[in-house]
Amino acid sequence: MSNEKKVRIQNPILRGFHADPSICMVNGEYYIANSTFEWYPGVELSRSKDLVHWTAVPSPLSEKRLLDMNGEKASCGIWAPCLSYSNGLFYLIYTNVRNWNFGTMKDCPNYLTTAPSIEGPWSDPVFLNASGFDASMFHDDDGKHWYVNMEWDYRKTGPRQFSGILMQEYDVARKQLVGERKKIFTGSDIGMVEGPHLYKRNGYYYIAAAEGGTFYEHAISVGRSKKLEGPYELHPCNPLISSYNHPELLLQRAGHGSWCSSIDGTKTYLVYLCGRPLPGTKDCVLGRETGLAEIIWKDDWPYVVQPDGSLQNTPPEYVEVPADTVKDTSAQSYPGDGHTHYTFENEDFLKDFKTLRTPLSEDRCSIKERPGFLRIKGGQSLWSFYEQSLLARRQESFVFTAETKMEFEPNYFQQYAGLVYRYDEETQYVLQVTWNEEKGKVIQVNTIMPDNSFTQGMEIPIKQNVPVWLRLSVNYKTAVFSWSQDGKLFHEIRPVCDASKLSDEFHNEGFTGAFVGMFCVDTEFYKKHADFEYFDYLQES
């Protein structure tokens, strides 16, 4: 028995909404790219030297000239980025989906941006094609670059609309696709083939592709061929990984991922998306997260290793790595556990906070106008797909508390600001301060649910010209708002909210997860501002 010391990595490694992971290893570091959908900036990047500690990397799509998603509906936007590296350049492929759930067609333009360093500068995006989504780039050892994406056939119905994986050569000098378009893989009998990645090892080409949709039937299928264009024979124990028909597993919905070699070249690691449902439900309020597994190769086929050393195609609860490879022992795991206290003296808080569809410019959000405070100027309503003034961070744990201190003096009912707990525009809980013509300044909880359901809570009068502390406490399925005007005595405010509704499963479609954050609305002049002094996020693992 080996006495080698090991460090246990608990799954998921990136918690809360971190869908569609793509991993690569470059010059002694691992990098993961994740989908962000309508959340801005586009594409989530994380880095690690040991697979244990992950830190955020500035997004490559953080300027409006590079990415503008104004008007895109929920779960449109950035789908399935692919991060790769060749000849001194990082290649980032991504889809900016304009429409996916209206009509039979999907509008899904695919783009490429490159950079000499993971920190950039990233080149202006180049349009490649729009025949399907989930595109990626493969760099062959003969110097050629091959672009692959799933094909969407709007003429068909159901799973047959996922009609296969296309491949075409990419010309680096001309920055465009060239040559013949070929269909190289149609998937397995699981169906709905998407999210393709190509690899080469020991004389074989491998294709890894997501199948089964993004819910509980999700999986990664693998094929191999001696020729790049195929035909690809399926893995003898396909799929490579899935949670399907294993309700006992902690990690459900396993699928859509990619692999890379370890830094020393002796191991292979797979990242994949997964979901942790609320106990007793199928509702993954945390969204689709990123899991890690070790792969071993047997007869030139990849297999997922379980903690007990067995080979099974299910997501492991944890992965062990040699302790001597964990060198970054002083770093904190991304995105952080325990208590995070955000202040607004500088822009450090933005590494965890996101906006919707476009960046918040200085005329909508400022830390300069009142030093030490985040000033949010009233934007469009919380239903808008355009100019919302909202900053939020992902929920990462089933049990957490979020709190902020706000100064806001409305004088019209169309001005309201506060704390929001949301899934998308149709599904959110809002603790807001606003104005009532008879009662004056009031606080209330409003509930927004699908089919234009809008429920207003009781309006409770509060003092004018006095700050208000706003708090959200979530314990698995139960979410309770409370407020205070001295920061000590908090008053719970009805109704008690159902956190499980902030999930893909509640909608039967959609691809994100729950967020909590600050907002300000002024549908009269877009001018009234709210000042936030801090934001606390305290979670239990």
Coordinates of C-alpha atoms in Angstrom, one line a residue:
M1 CA 0.0 0.0 0.0
S2 CA 1.3 3.4 -0.9
N3 CA 2.3 5.8 1.9
E4 CA 2.2 8.8 -0.5
K5 CA 0.6 11.7 1.2
K6 CA -2.4 13.1 -0.6
V7 CA -4.7 16.1 -0.5
R8 CA -8.4 15.6 -0.9
I9 CA -10.2 18.0 -3.3
Q10 CA -13.9 18.1 -2.5
N11 CA -16.3 18.4 -5.4
P12 CA -17.5 20.7 -6.8
I13 CA -14.3 22.6 -7.1
L14 CA -16.0 25.8 -8.5
R15 CA -19.2 26.2 -6.5
G16 CA -22.4 28.0 -7.5
F17 CA -23.1 28.8 -11.1
H18 CA -20.0 27.7 -13.0
A19 CA -21.4 25.8 -16.0
D20 CA -19.8 24.2 -19.1
P21 CA -16.2 24.1 -17.9
S22 CA -13.3 24.0 -20.4
I23 CA -9.8 23.3 -19.0
C24 CA -6.3 23.6 -20.3
M25 CA -2.9 23.4 -18.7
V26 CA -0.2 25.9 -19.9
N27 CA 3.3 26.5 -18.5
G28 CA 2.6 24.9 -15.1
E29 CA -0.9 26.4 -14.5
Y30 CA -4.4 25.1 -15.0
Y31 CA -7.1 27.4 -16.4
I32 CA -10.9 26.9 -16.6
A33 CA -13.3 28.9 -18.6
N34 CA -17.1 28.8 -17.8
S35 CA -20.3 30.0 -19.4
T36 CA -21.8 33.2 -18.0
F37 CA -25.0 33.5 -20.2
E38 CA -26.6 36.9 -19.7
W39 CA -24.3 37.8 -16.8
Y40 CA -21.6 40.4 -17.4
P41 CA -18.6 40.4 -17.9
G42 CA -18.7 37.4 -20.3
V43 CA -16.8 34.2 -19.8
E44 CA -15.6 33.3 -16.3
L45 CA -11.9 32.5 -16.0
S46 CA -10.2 30.8 -13.1
R47 CA -6.6 29.7 -12.6
S48 CA -4.8 27.2 -10.3
K49 CA -1.3 25.8 -9.8
D50 CA -2.5 22.7 -7.9
L51 CA -6.2 22.1 -8.7
V52 CA -6.9 22.8 -5.1
H53 CA -6.9 26.6 -4.9
W54 CA -8.6 28.6 -7.6
T55 CA -8.5 32.4 -8.2
A56 CA -10.5 34.5 -10.5
V57 CA -8.8 35.9 -13.7
P58 CA -10.2 39.2 -15.2
S59 CA -12.7 38.4 -17.9
P60 CA -11.6 38.7 -21.6
L61 CA -15.0 40.2 -22.5
S62 CA -15.4 43.1 -20.1
E63 CA -15.9 46.0 -22.4
K64 CA -19.1 46.9 -24.3
R65 CA -17.2 47.1 -27.6
L66 CA -16.2 43.5 -27.1
L67 CA -19.5 42.2 -25.8
D68 CA -22.9 43.8 -25.8
M69 CA -25.8 41.6 -24.8
N70 CA -28.5 44.3 -24.4
G71 CA -31.9 42.9 -25.1
E72 CA -30.9 39.2 -24.9
K73 CA -33.4 37.2 -22.9
A74 CA -32.6 35.0 -19.9
S75 CA -30.1 32.2 -20.6
C76 CA -29.0 33.7 -23.9
G77 CA -25.5 35.2 -24.1
I78 CA -22.3 33.4 -23.5
W79 CA -22.5 29.6 -24.0
A80 CA -19.8 27.0 -23.6
P81 CA -16.5 28.8 -24.0
C82 CA -13.5 26.7 -25.0
L83 CA -10.0 27.7 -23.8
S84 CA -7.0 26.3 -25.6
Y85 CA -3.3 27.2 -26.2
S86 CA -1.0 27.0 -29.2
N87 CA 2.3 28.6 -30.2
G88 CA 2.3 31.3 -27.5
L89 CA -1.4 32.2 -27.8
F90 CA -4.5 31.5 -25.8
Y91 CA -7.5 30.8 -28.0
L92 CA -10.9 31.5 -26.6
I93 CA -13.9 30.3 -28.6
Y94 CA -17.4 31.3 -27.3
T95 CA -21.0 31.5 -28.5
N96 CA -23.1 34.7 -28.0
V97 CA -26.6 33.2 -28.2
R98 CA -29.2 35.7 -29.4
N99 CA -32.1 33.4 -29.4
W100 CA -32.5 29.8 -28.3
N101 CA -36.1 29.2 -27.0
F102 CA -38.3 31.0 -29.4
G103 CA -39.2 29.3 -32.7
T104 CA -37.4 26.4 -34.2
M105 CA -34.2 28.2 -35.1
K106 CA -31.3 29.1 -32.8
D107 CA -29.3 32.3 -33.5
C108 CA -25.9 31.5 -32.1
P109 CA -22.9 33.3 -33.6
N110 CA -19.5 31.9 -32.6
Y111 CA -16.5 34.1 -32.0
L112 CA -12.7 33.7 -31.4
T113 CA -10.5 36.0 -29.4
T114 CA -6.8 35.4 -28.6
A115 CA -4.2 36.7 -26.2
P116 CA -0.5 36.1 -25.4
S117 CA -1.3 35.9 -21.7
I118 CA -4.4 34.8 -19.7
E119 CA -4.6 38.4 -18.4
G120 CA -4.7 39.7 -22.0
P121 CA -4.7 41.9 -23.9
W122 CA -7.4 39.9 -25.8
S123 CA -7.9 40.6 -29.4
D124 CA -11.1 42.0 -30.8
P125 CA -13.5 39.0 -31.4
V126 CA -13.6 37.5 -34.9
F127 CA -16.9 36.0 -36.1
L128 CA -16.4 32.4 -37.3
N129 CA -19.9 30.8 -38.0
A130 CA -23.4 30.4 -36.6
S131 CA -24.5 26.9 -37.8
G132 CA -24.6 25.7 -34.2
F133 CA -23.3 26.4 -30.7
D134 CA -20.7 25.0 -28.3
A135 CA -17.7 25.6 -30.6
S136 CA -14.1 24.7 -29.8
M137 CA -10.7 24.7 -31.3
F138 CA -8.3 21.7 -31.7
H139 CA -4.6 22.3 -32.4
D140 CA -3.1 19.3 -34.2
D141 CA 0.6 18.4 -33.9
D142 CA 1.1 19.0 -37.6
G143 CA 0.5 22.7 -37.1
K144 CA -3.1 22.8 -38.4
H145 CA -6.0 24.3 -36.4
W146 CA -9.4 22.7 -36.5
Y147 CA -12.7 24.3 -35.5
V148 CA -15.7 22.1 -34.4
N149 CA -19.2 22.9 -33.4
M150 CA -22.5 21.2 -33.0
E151 CA -24.9 21.6 -35.9
W152 CA -28.5 22.7 -35.3
D153 CA -31.1 21.4 -37.8
Y154 CA -34.2 23.6 -37.5
R155 CA -36.1 21.3 -40.0
K156 CA -36.2 18.5 -37.5
T157 CA -37.9 18.0 -34.2
G158 CA -36.8 17.0 -30.7
P159 CA -33.3 15.5 -30.1
R160 CA -32.8 15.1 -33.9
Q161 CA -32.3 18.9 -34.1
F162 CA -28.9 18.1 -32.6
S163 CA -27.8 16.7 -35.9
G164 CA -24.0 16.1 -35.3
I165 CA -20.6 17.7 -34.9
L166 CA -19.1 19.7 -37.7
M167 CA -15.4 20.3 -38.3
Q168 CA -13.6 22.9 -40.5
E169 CA -10.0 24.1 -40.8
Y170 CA -9.2 27.5 -39.3
D171 CA -6.7 29.7 -41.1
V172 CA -4.6 31.6 -38.6
A173 CA -3.3 34.2 -41.1
R174 CA -6.7 34.9 -42.6
K175 CA -8.6 34.6 -39.3
Q176 CA -11.4 32.6 -40.9
L177 CA -12.6 29.1 -41.6
V178 CA -11.4 27.6 -44.8
G179 CA -11.8 24.4 -46.8
E180 CA -14.6 21.8 -46.7
R181 CA -17.1 21.5 -43.8
K182 CA -17.3 17.9 -42.6
K183 CA -19.7 16.2 -40.2
I184 CA -17.4 13.9 -38.2
F185 CA -19.6 12.6 -35.3
T186 CA -23.4 12.1 -34.8
G187 CA -23.1 11.0 -31.1
S188 CA -24.5 7.9 -29.4
D189 CA -28.0 6.6 -28.8
I190 CA -28.1 9.0 -25.8
G191 CA -28.8 11.8 -28.3
M192 CA -28.6 15.6 -28.3
V193 CA -24.9 15.7 -29.1
E194 CA -23.2 19.1 -28.3
G195 CA -20.2 20.6 -26.5
P196 CA -17.5 18.8 -28.6
H197 CA -13.8 18.8 -27.8
L198 CA -11.1 17.0 -29.8
Y199 CA -7.8 15.5 -28.5
K200 CA -4.9 13.4 -29.7
R201 CA -3.1 10.7 -27.8
N202 CA -1.0 7.7 -28.7
G203 CA -1.9 7.9 -32.4
Y204 CA -5.7 8.2 -31.7
Y205 CA -8.0 11.2 -32.1
Y206 CA -10.6 11.5 -29.4
I207 CA -13.9 13.3 -29.4
A208 CA -15.6 14.1 -26.1
A209 CA -19.1 15.5 -26.4
A210 CA -22.0 16.3 -24.1
E211 CA -25.2 14.4 -24.7
G212 CA -28.6 13.9 -23.0
G213 CA -29.6 17.5 -22.5
T214 CA -28.5 19.6 -19.5
F215 CA -30.7 18.0 -16.8
Y216 CA -30.6 14.6 -15.1
E217 CA -30.0 12.6 -18.3
H218 CA -26.8 14.6 -19.0
A219 CA -23.5 12.8 -19.9
I220 CA -20.2 13.0 -21.7
S221 CA -19.7 10.5 -24.6
V222 CA -16.3 9.6 -26.0
G223 CA -15.3 8.3 -29.4
R224 CA -11.9 7.6 -31.0
S225 CA -10.5 7.2 -34.5
K226 CA -7.1 6.9 -36.2
K227 CA -8.3 9.7 -38.5
L228 CA -9.3 13.2 -37.5
E229 CA -12.4 13.1 -39.8
G230 CA -13.5 9.8 -38.4
P231 CA -15.3 7.5 -38.3
Y232 CA -15.3 7.5 -34.5
E233 CA -16.0 4.3 -32.6
L234 CA -17.8 4.8 -29.2
H235 CA -16.2 4.1 -25.9
P236 CA -16.9 0.4 -24.9
C237 CA -18.4 1.6 -21.6
N238 CA -19.9 4.9 -22.9
P239 CA -20.7 7.4 -21.4
L240 CA -17.4 8.5 -19.8
I241 CA -19.3 10.2 -17.0
S242 CA -23.0 10.7 -16.0
S243 CA -25.2 10.7 -13.0
Y244 CA -28.2 9.3 -14.9
N245 CA -30.2 6.7 -12.9
H246 CA -28.1 7.3 -9.8
P247 CA -30.3 9.3 -7.5
E248 CA -28.1 8.5 -4.5
L249 CA -25.2 10.6 -5.8
L250 CA -24.3 13.9 -4.2
L251 CA -23.5 15.3 -7.7
Q252 CA -26.3 15.1 -10.3
R253 CA -26.6 16.3 -13.9
A254 CA -22.9 15.4 -14.6
G255 CA -21.9 16.1 -18.2
H256 CA -20.4 18.7 -20.6
G257 CA -16.7 18.9 -19.9
S258 CA -13.1 18.6 -21.1
W259 CA -9.8 17.2 -20.0
C260 CA -6.1 18.1 -19.9
S261 CA -2.9 16.5 -18.7
S262 CA -1.4 17.2 -15.3
I263 CA 1.5 19.6 -15.0
D264 CA 4.0 16.8 -14.8
G265 CA 2.4 14.9 -17.6
T266 CA 1.7 11.7 -15.6
K267 CA -2.1 12.2 -15.1
T268 CA -5.2 13.3 -16.9
Y269 CA -7.9 15.4 -15.2
L270 CA -11.5 15.9 -16.4
V271 CA -13.7 18.9 -15.5
Y272 CA -17.4 18.6 -16.0
L273 CA -20.6 20.4 -15.0
C274 CA -22.7 19.0 -12.2
G275 CA -25.6 20.0 -9.9
R276 CA -26.3 19.6 -6.2
P277 CA -30.1 19.4 -5.7
L278 CA -31.7 20.7 -2.5
P279 CA -32.2 17.6 -0.2
G280 CA -35.4 15.8 -1.1
T281 CA -35.8 17.6 -4.4
K282 CA -34.4 17.8 -7.9
D283 CA -34.0 21.6 -7.7
C284 CA -30.4 22.8 -8.2
V285 CA -30.7 26.3 -6.9
L286 CA -26.9 26.7 -6.9
G287 CA -27.0 26.2 -10.7
R288 CA -24.6 24.0 -12.6
E289 CA -21.2 23.8 -10.9
T290 CA -17.8 22.5 -11.9
G291 CA -16.6 19.1 -10.8
L292 CA -13.2 17.4 -11.1
A293 CA -12.2 13.8 -11.7
E294 CA -9.0 11.9 -12.5
I295 CA -8.9 9.9 -15.7
I296 CA -6.8 6.8 -16.2
W297 CA -6.2 5.2 -19.6
K298 CA -6.9 1.5 -20.2
D299 CA -6.4 0.0 -23.7
D300 CA -6.2 3.6 -24.9
W301 CA -9.6 4.5 -23.5
P302 CA -10.3 7.0 -20.7
Y303 CA -12.0 5.9 -17.5
V304 CA -13.1 8.0 -14.5
V305 CA -11.3 7.0 -11.2
Q306 CA -13.4 6.8 -8.0
P307 CA -12.0 7.6 -4.5
D308 CA -11.7 3.8 -3.8
G309 CA -9.7 3.3 -7.0
S310 CA -12.4 1.6 -8.9
L311 CA -13.4 2.7 -12.5
Q312 CA -16.9 3.9 -12.7
N313 CA -18.6 6.4 -15.0
T314 CA -20.1 8.5 -12.2
P315 CA -18.9 11.8 -10.7
P316 CA -16.8 11.3 -7.6
E317 CA -17.5 13.3 -4.4
Y318 CA -13.8 14.0 -4.1
V319 CA -10.5 13.6 -5.9
E320 CA -7.1 13.0 -4.3
V321 CA -3.9 14.6 -5.6
P322 CA -0.3 14.1 -4.3
A323 CA 0.5 16.5 -1.5
D324 CA 3.8 17.5 -3.0
T325 CA 1.9 19.0 -6.0
V326 CA -0.1 21.4 -3.7
K327 CA 2.3 24.3 -3.6
D328 CA -0.1 27.2 -3.4
T329 CA -0.9 26.4 0.3
S330 CA -1.3 30.1 1.3
A331 CA -4.0 30.8 -1.3
Q332 CA -7.7 30.7 -0.6
S333 CA -10.0 28.5 -2.6
Y334 CA -11.9 30.3 -5.3
P335 CA -14.4 31.9 -4.8
G336 CA -13.9 31.6 -1.0
D337 CA -15.6 30.1 2.0
G338 CA -17.0 31.6 5.2
H339 CA -17.4 35.3 5.6
T340 CA -16.7 37.8 2.8
H341 CA -17.0 41.4 3.6
Y342 CA -17.1 43.6 0.5
T343 CA -16.3 47.3 0.8
F344 CA -16.2 49.9 -2.0
E345 CA -13.0 51.8 -1.6
N346 CA -11.8 50.2 -4.8
E347 CA -13.0 47.8 -7.5
D348 CA -11.8 44.6 -5.8
F349 CA -15.4 43.6 -5.1
L350 CA -16.0 43.3 -8.9
K351 CA -14.1 39.9 -9.0
D352 CA -17.2 38.3 -7.4
F353 CA -20.0 40.6 -8.6
K354 CA -21.7 40.6 -12.0
T355 CA -24.1 42.8 -13.9
L356 CA -26.7 42.0 -16.5
R357 CA -25.9 42.1 -20.2
T358 CA -23.8 45.2 -20.3
P359 CA -21.1 46.8 -18.0
L360 CA -22.3 49.3 -15.4
S361 CA -20.7 52.5 -16.6
E362 CA -19.8 55.5 -14.4
D363 CA -23.1 57.2 -15.2
R364 CA -25.0 54.2 -13.7
C365 CA -22.7 52.9 -11.0
S366 CA -19.9 54.8 -9.2
I367 CA -17.5 54.4 -6.3
K368 CA -16.0 57.8 -7.0
E369 CA -19.0 60.2 -6.5
R370 CA -19.1 59.3 -2.8
P371 CA -15.9 57.7 -1.7
G372 CA -16.3 54.6 0.4
F373 CA -19.8 53.9 -1.0
L374 CA -21.2 52.1 -4.0
R375 CA -23.6 54.6 -5.7
I376 CA -26.1 52.8 -7.9
K377 CA -28.2 55.1 -10.1
G378 CA -31.7 54.1 -10.9
G379 CA -32.0 52.0 -14.1
Q380 CA -34.8 50.2 -15.8
S381 CA -37.2 47.8 -14.0
L382 CA -36.2 44.4 -12.8
W383 CA -38.1 42.9 -15.7
S384 CA -36.0 44.7 -18.3
F385 CA -33.6 42.9 -20.7
Y386 CA -31.7 46.2 -21.3
E387 CA -30.4 48.7 -18.8
Q388 CA -30.8 47.3 -15.3
S389 CA -28.8 48.9 -12.5
L390 CA -28.0 45.8 -10.6
L391 CA -24.9 44.1 -9.1
A392 CA -25.1 40.6 -7.8
R393 CA -23.0 37.6 -6.8
R394 CA -23.7 33.9 -7.2
Q395 CA -25.1 31.7 -4.4
E396 CA -22.5 29.1 -3.6
S397 CA -24.0 27.3 -0.6
F398 CA -27.4 26.1 0.6
V399 CA -27.1 28.1 3.8
F400 CA -26.0 31.7 3.6
T401 CA -26.7 35.2 4.8
A402 CA -26.4 38.4 2.7
E403 CA -26.5 41.8 4.2
T404 CA -26.0 45.4 3.1
K405 CA -26.5 48.9 4.5
M406 CA -28.2 51.3 2.2
E407 CA -29.0 55.0 2.1
F408 CA -32.0 55.8 -0.2
E409 CA -34.6 58.6 -0.1
P410 CA -37.3 58.0 -2.7
N411 CA -40.1 60.5 -3.3
Y412 CA -42.0 58.6 -5.9
F413 CA -43.3 55.1 -6.1
Q414 CA -41.4 54.5 -9.4
Q415 CA -38.2 54.8 -7.4
Y416 CA -37.2 51.7 -5.5
A417 CA -33.9 50.1 -4.4
G418 CA -32.7 47.3 -2.2
L419 CA -31.7 43.7 -2.1
V420 CA -32.7 41.1 -4.7
Y421 CA -32.6 37.3 -4.7
R422 CA -33.1 36.2 -8.3
Y423 CA -32.9 33.5 -11.0
D424 CA -33.9 35.6 -13.9
E425 CA -36.3 38.5 -14.8
E426 CA -39.4 36.2 -14.4
T427 CA -38.3 34.7 -11.1
Q428 CA -37.0 36.8 -8.2
Y429 CA -37.7 38.0 -4.7
V430 CA -37.2 41.7 -3.9
L431 CA -36.7 43.5 -0.6
Q432 CA -37.2 47.1 -1.6
V433 CA -37.5 50.5 -0.2
T434 CA -39.9 52.8 -2.0
W435 CA -42.5 55.6 -1.6
N436 CA -46.2 55.4 -0.8
E437 CA -48.2 58.6 -1.2
E438 CA -50.0 58.0 2.1
K439 CA -47.4 56.2 4.2
G440 CA -44.3 57.9 2.9
K441 CA -41.1 55.9 2.8
V442 CA -41.9 52.2 3.1
I443 CA -40.2 48.8 2.9
Q444 CA -41.8 45.6 1.4
V445 CA -41.1 42.2 -0.2
N446 CA -42.3 41.7 -3.7
T447 CA -42.4 38.4 -5.5
I448 CA -42.0 38.1 -9.3
M449 CA -42.9 34.7 -10.8
P450 CA -43.5 33.4 -14.3
D451 CA -46.6 34.1 -16.3
N452 CA -46.5 37.8 -15.2
S453 CA -47.2 37.0 -11.6
F454 CA -46.4 39.9 -9.4
T455 CA -47.2 39.8 -5.7
Q456 CA -46.7 42.9 -3.5
G457 CA -46.0 42.4 0.2
M458 CA -47.2 44.7 3.0
E459 CA -45.8 48.2 3.0
I460 CA -44.1 49.0 6.3
P461 CA -43.4 52.6 7.0
I462 CA -39.8 53.4 8.0
K463 CA -37.9 56.5 9.0
Q464 CA -36.8 59.0 6.4
N465 CA -33.2 60.3 6.3
V466 CA -32.0 57.2 8.2
P467 CA -30.0 54.3 6.7
V468 CA -31.6 50.9 6.4
W469 CA -29.9 47.5 6.8
L470 CA -31.2 44.8 4.5
R471 CA -30.7 41.1 5.1
L472 CA -31.5 37.8 3.4
S473 CA -31.1 34.6 5.3
V474 CA -31.4 31.3 3.3
N475 CA -31.5 27.9 4.9
Y476 CA -31.8 25.4 2.1
K477 CA -35.4 25.9 0.7
T478 CA -36.4 28.7 3.1
A479 CA -35.5 32.3 2.4
V480 CA -36.4 35.1 4.8
F481 CA -35.8 38.9 4.4
S482 CA -35.3 41.2 7.4
W483 CA -34.5 44.9 7.9
S484 CA -33.2 47.2 10.6
Q485 CA -32.6 50.9 11.0
D486 CA -30.0 50.7 13.7
G487 CA -28.0 47.7 12.5
K488 CA -28.8 45.7 15.7
L489 CA -32.5 44.9 15.9
F490 CA -33.7 43.2 12.8
H491 CA -37.3 42.7 11.9
E492 CA -38.4 39.8 9.7
I493 CA -40.7 40.7 6.9
R494 CA -43.2 38.4 5.2
P495 CA -43.6 36.4 3.0
V496 CA -41.2 33.5 3.6
C497 CA -39.8 32.8 0.2
D498 CA -39.2 29.4 -1.5
A499 CA -35.6 29.3 -2.7
S500 CA -36.1 26.2 -4.8
K501 CA -37.9 28.2 -7.4
L502 CA -34.7 29.9 -8.3
S503 CA -33.5 26.9 -10.3
D504 CA -33.5 25.5 -13.8
E505 CA -35.8 22.7 -12.7
F506 CA -38.5 25.1 -11.6
H507 CA -38.6 26.5 -15.2
N508 CA -38.0 23.2 -17.0
E509 CA -35.4 25.2 -19.0
G510 CA -32.7 27.7 -18.4
F511 CA -29.1 27.3 -17.5
T512 CA -28.0 29.6 -14.7
G513 CA -28.6 29.7 -10.9
A514 CA -29.4 31.9 -8.0
F515 CA -27.8 35.3 -7.4
V516 CA -28.1 37.8 -4.6
G517 CA -27.3 41.5 -4.9
M518 CA -28.1 45.2 -4.8
F519 CA -30.2 47.3 -7.2
C520 CA -31.8 50.6 -7.8
V521 CA -34.7 51.5 -10.1
D522 CA -36.0 54.9 -11.3
T523 CA -38.5 54.5 -14.1
E524 CA -39.2 58.2 -14.1
F525 CA -35.9 59.8 -15.0
Y526 CA -33.2 57.1 -14.4
K527 CA -31.5 59.4 -11.9
K528 CA -32.5 58.7 -8.3
H529 CA -29.5 56.9 -6.6
A530 CA -29.0 54.6 -3.7
D531 CA -25.7 54.5 -1.7
F532 CA -24.5 51.1 -0.4
E533 CA -21.8 51.1 2.4
Y534 CA -20.9 47.4 2.3
F535 CA -22.1 44.0 1.3
D536 CA -21.6 40.9 3.5
Y537 CA -21.8 37.3 2.3
L538 CA -21.6 34.6 5.0
Q539 CA -22.0 31.0 4.0
E540 CA -21.8 27.6 5.5
S541 CA -20.1 24.9 3.4

